PDB file of C-alpha atoms in Angstrom:
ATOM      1  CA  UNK A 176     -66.131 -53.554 -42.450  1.00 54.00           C
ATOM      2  CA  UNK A 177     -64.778 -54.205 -39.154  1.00 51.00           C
ATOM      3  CA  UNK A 178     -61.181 -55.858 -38.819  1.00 52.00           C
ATOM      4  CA  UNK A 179     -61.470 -59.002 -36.394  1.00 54.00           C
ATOM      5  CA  UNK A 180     -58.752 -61.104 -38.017  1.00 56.00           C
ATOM      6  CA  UNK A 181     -57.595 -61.406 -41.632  1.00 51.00           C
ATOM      7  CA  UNK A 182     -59.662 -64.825 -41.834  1.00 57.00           C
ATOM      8  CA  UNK A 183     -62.227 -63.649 -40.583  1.00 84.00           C
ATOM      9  CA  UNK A 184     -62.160 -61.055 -42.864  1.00 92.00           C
ATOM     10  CA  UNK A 185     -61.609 -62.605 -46.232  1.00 94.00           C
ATOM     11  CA  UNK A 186     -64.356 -65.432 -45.146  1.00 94.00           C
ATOM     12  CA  UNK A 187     -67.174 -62.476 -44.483  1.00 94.00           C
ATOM     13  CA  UNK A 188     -66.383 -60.835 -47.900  1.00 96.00           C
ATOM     14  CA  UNK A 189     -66.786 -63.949 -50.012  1.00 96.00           C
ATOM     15  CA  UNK A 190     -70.034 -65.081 -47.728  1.00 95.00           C
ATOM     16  CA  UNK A 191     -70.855 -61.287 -48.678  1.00 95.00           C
ATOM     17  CA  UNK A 192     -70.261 -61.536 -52.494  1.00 96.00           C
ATOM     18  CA  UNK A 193     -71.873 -65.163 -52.290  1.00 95.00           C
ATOM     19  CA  UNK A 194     -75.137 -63.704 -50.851  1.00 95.00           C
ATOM     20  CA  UNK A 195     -75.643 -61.120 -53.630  1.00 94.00           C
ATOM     21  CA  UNK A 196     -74.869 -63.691 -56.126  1.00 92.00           C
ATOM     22  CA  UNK A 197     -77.410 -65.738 -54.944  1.00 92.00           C
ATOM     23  CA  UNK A 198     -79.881 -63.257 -54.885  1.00 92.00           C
ATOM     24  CA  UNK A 199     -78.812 -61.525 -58.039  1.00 90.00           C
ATOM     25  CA  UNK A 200     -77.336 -58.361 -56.811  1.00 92.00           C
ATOM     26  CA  UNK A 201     -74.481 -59.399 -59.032  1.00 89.00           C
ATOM     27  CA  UNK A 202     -75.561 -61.450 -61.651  1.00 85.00           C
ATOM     28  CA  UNK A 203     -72.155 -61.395 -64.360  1.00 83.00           C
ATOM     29  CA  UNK A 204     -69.535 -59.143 -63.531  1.00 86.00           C
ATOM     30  CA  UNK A 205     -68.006 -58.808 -60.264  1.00 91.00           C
ATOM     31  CA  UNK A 206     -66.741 -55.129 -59.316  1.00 92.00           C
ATOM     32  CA  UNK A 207     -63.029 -54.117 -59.811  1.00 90.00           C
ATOM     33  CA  UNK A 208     -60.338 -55.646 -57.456  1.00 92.00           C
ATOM     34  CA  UNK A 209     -60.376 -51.709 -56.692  1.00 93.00           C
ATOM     35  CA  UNK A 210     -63.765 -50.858 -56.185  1.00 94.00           C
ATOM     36  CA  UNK A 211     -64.414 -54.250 -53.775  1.00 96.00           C
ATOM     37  CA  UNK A 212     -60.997 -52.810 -51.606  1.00 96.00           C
ATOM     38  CA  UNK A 213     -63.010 -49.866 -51.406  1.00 96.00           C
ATOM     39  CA  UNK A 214     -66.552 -50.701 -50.624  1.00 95.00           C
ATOM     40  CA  UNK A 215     -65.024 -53.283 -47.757  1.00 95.00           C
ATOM     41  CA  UNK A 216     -62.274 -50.966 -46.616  1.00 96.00           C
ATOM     42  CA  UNK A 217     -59.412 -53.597 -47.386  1.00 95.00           C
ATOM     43  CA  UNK A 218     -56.544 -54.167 -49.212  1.00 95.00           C
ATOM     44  CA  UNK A 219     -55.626 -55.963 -51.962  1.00 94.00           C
ATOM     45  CA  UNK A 220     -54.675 -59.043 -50.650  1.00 95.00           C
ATOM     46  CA  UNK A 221     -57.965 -59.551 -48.804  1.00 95.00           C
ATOM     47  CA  UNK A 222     -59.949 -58.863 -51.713  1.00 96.00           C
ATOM     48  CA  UNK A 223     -57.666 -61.696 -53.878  1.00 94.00           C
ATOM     49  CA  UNK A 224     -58.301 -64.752 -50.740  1.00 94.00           C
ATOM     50  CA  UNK A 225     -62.230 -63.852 -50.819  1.00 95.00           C
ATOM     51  CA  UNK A 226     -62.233 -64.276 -54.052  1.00 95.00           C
ATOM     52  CA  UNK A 227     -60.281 -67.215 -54.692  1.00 95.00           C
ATOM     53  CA  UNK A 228     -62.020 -68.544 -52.059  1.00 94.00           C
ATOM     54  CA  UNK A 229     -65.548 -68.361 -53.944  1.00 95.00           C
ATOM     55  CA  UNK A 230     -63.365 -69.366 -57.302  1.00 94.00           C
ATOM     56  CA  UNK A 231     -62.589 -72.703 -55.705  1.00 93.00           C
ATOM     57  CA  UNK A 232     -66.213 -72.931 -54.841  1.00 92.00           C
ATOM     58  CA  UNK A 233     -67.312 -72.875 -58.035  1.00 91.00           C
ATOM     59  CA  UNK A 234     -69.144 -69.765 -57.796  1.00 93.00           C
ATOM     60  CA  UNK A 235     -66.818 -67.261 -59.896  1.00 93.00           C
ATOM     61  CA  UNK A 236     -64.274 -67.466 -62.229  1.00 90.00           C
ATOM     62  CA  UNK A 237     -61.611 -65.038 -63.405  1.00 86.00           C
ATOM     63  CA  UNK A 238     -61.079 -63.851 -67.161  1.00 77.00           C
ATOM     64  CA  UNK A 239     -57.285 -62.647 -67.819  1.00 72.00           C
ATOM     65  CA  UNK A 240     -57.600 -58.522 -68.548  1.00 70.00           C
ATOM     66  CA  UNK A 241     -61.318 -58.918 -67.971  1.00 72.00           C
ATOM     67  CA  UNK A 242     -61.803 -59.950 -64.590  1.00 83.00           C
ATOM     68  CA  UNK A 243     -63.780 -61.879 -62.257  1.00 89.00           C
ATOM     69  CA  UNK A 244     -67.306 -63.238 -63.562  1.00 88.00           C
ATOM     70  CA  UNK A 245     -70.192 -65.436 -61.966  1.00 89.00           C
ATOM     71  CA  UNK A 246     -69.356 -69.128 -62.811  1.00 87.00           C
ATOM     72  CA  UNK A 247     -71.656 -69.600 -66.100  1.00 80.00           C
ATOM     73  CA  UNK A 248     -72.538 -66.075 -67.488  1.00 77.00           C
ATOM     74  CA  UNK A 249     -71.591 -63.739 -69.626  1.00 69.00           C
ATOM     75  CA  UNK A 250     -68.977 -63.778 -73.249  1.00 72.00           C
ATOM     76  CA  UNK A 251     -65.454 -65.240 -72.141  1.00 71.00           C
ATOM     77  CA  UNK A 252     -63.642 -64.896 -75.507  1.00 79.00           C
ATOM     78  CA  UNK A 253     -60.182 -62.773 -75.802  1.00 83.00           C
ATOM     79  CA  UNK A 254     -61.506 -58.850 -75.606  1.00 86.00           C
ATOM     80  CA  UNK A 255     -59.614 -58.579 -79.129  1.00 90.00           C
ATOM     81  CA  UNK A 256     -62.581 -60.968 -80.487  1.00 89.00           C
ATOM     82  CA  UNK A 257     -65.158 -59.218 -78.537  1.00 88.00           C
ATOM     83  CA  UNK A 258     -64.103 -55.964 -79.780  1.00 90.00           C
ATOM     84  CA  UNK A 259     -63.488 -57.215 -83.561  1.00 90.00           C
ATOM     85  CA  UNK A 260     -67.536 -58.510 -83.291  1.00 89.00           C
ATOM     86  CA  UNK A 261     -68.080 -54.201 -83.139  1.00 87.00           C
ATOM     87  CA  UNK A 262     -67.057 -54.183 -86.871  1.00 86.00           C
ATOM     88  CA  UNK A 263     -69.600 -56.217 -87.782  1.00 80.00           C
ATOM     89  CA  UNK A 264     -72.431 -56.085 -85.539  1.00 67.00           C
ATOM     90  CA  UNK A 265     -72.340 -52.368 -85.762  1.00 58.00           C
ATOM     91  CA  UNK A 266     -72.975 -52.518 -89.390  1.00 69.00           C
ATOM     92  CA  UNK A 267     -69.541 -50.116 -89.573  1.00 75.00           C
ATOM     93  CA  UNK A 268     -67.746 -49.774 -92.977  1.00 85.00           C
ATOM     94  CA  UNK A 269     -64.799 -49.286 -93.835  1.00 89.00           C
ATOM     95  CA  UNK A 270     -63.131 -45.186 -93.251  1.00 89.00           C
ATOM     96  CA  UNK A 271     -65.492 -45.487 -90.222  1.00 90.00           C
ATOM     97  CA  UNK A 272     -64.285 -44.068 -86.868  1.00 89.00           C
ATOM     98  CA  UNK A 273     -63.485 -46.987 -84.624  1.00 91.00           C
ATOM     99  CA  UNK A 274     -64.883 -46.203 -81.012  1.00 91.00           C
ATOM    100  CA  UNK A 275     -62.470 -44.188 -79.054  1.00 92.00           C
ATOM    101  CA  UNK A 276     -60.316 -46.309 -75.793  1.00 93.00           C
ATOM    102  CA  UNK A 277     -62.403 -44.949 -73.065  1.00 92.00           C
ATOM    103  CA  UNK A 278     -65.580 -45.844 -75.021  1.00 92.00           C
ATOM    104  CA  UNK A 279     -64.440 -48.915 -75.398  1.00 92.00           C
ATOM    105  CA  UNK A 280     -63.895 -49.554 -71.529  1.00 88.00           C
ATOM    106  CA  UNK A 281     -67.085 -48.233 -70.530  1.00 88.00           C
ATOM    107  CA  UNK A 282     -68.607 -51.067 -73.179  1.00 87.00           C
ATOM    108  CA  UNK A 283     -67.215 -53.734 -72.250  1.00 83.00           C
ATOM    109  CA  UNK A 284     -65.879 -52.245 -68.720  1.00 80.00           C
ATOM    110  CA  UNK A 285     -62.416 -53.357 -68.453  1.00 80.00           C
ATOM    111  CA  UNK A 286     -59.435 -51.433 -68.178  1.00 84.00           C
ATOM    112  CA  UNK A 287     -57.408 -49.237 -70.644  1.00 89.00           C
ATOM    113  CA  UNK A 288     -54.583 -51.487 -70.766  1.00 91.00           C
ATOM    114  CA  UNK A 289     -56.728 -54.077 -71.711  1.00 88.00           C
ATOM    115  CA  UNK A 290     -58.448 -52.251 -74.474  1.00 92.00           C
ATOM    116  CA  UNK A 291     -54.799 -51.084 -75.975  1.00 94.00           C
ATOM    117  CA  UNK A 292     -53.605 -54.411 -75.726  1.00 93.00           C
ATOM    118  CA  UNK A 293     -56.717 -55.597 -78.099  1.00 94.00           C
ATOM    119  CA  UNK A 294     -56.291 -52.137 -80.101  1.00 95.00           C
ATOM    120  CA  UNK A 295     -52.795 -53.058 -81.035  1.00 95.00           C
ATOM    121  CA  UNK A 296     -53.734 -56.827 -82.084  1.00 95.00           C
ATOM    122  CA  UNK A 297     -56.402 -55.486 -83.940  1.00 94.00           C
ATOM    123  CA  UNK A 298     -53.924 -52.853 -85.826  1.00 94.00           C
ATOM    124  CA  UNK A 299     -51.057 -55.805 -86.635  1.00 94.00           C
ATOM    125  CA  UNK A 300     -54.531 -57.622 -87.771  1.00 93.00           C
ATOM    126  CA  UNK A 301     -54.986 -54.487 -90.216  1.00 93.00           C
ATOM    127  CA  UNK A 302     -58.924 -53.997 -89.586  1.00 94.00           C
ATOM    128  CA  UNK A 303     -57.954 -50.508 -87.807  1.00 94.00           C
ATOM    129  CA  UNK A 304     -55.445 -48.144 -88.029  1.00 94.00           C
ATOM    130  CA  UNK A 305     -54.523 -44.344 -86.375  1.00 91.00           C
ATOM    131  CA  UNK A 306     -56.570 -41.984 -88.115  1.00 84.00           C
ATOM    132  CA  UNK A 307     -56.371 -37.822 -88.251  1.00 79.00           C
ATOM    133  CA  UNK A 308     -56.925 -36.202 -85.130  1.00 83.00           C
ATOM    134  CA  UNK A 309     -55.723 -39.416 -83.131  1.00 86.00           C
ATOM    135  CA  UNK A 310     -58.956 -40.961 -83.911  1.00 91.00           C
ATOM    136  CA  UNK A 311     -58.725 -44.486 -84.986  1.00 93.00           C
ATOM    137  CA  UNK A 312     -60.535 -45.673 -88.474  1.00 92.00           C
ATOM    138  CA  UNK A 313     -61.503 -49.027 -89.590  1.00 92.00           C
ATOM    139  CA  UNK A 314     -59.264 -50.211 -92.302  1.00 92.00           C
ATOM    140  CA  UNK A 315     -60.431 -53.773 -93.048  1.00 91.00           C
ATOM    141  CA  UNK A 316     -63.366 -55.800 -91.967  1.00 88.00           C
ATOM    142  CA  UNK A 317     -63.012 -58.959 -90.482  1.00 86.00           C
ATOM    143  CA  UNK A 318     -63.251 -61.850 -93.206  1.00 78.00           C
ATOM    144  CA  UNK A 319     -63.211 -64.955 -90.359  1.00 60.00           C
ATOM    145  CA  UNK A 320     -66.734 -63.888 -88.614  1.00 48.00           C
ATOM    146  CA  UNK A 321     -69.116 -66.943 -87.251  1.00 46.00           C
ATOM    147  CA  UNK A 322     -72.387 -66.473 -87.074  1.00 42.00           C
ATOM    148  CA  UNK A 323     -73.393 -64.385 -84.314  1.00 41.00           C
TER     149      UNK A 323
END
C-alpha cells in the first residue's frame, strides 16, 4: 500500500478492513496483527491506530490472547473455557489424548502462548496432565459444564 502519510495510512486500512466487514469478507475473526502488517506492507504501529480506530467505531473489538473480532460474533469466553468445552463436546474420556498445542491453535487459531497459558490452567485444574511421549492425557472431566 502506498505510504502518503502515517494518517493517511492508518485511515485507508481501517476504511479497508471496514469495507470487507461490511461485505462479509471478514465476518468474525480479524487476521493476525502480523499477517495485516504484511498484507498492507506496514508496521506494527499502523496496524494498532487502524484498528483502534474501527474499535472506537464500534465495528471490532479485541479479545485478550485471542485477538481482534467483528463487534457481535463469535465465543468471547477465556480460551481455558473454550478449550475445557473439548472434554465434553468431544465425547473424550478419561486416559484420552488431549489434542496436541499446535492442534489446538489451528482450532481455535490463536497463538501458542495462548494455548500454554490455558494448558497450564487446565493442568492446576487437574482435567489434563503430561502424558508418555510428551503427549498430554485427560485426567478429570469437567464437573461445572452448562448446557451447551
Amino acid at each position: 500500500m502506498p505510504q502518503a502519510s502515517p494518517r493517511g495510512t492508518y485511515l485507508q486500512i481501517s476504511e479497508t478492513l471496514r469495507q470487507k466487514i461490511e461485505k462479509g469478507q471478514i465476518s468474525e475473526a480479524l487476521p493476525s496483527e502480523a499477517e495485516l502488517m504484511g498484507a498492507f506492507g506496514v508496521g506494527r504501529s499502523t496496524i494498532g491506530r487502524a484498528l483502534k480506530a474501527l474499535k472506537s467505531d464500534g465495528v471490532i473489538e479485541s479479545v485478550q490472547g485471542a485477538g481482534w473480532f467483528v463487534a457481535g460474533t463469535g465465543d468471547r469466553r477465556p480460551l481455558v473455557d473454550r478449550m475445557t468445552d473439548l472434554l465434553g463436546a468431544e465425547g473424550v474420556g478419561v486416559g484420552d489424548t488431549f489434542p496436541s498445542e499446535s492442534e489446538l491453535c489451528a482450532h481455535f487459531g490463536v497463538s501458542r502462548t495462548a494455548v500454554r497459558s490455558a494448558i497450564a490452567q487446565m493442568e492446576g485444574r487437574g482435567l489434563i496432565e503430561m502424558g508418555p511421549n510428551r503427549r498430554r492425557k485427560v485426567r478429570a472431566l469437567p464437573t461445572e459444564k452448562g448446557a451447551s
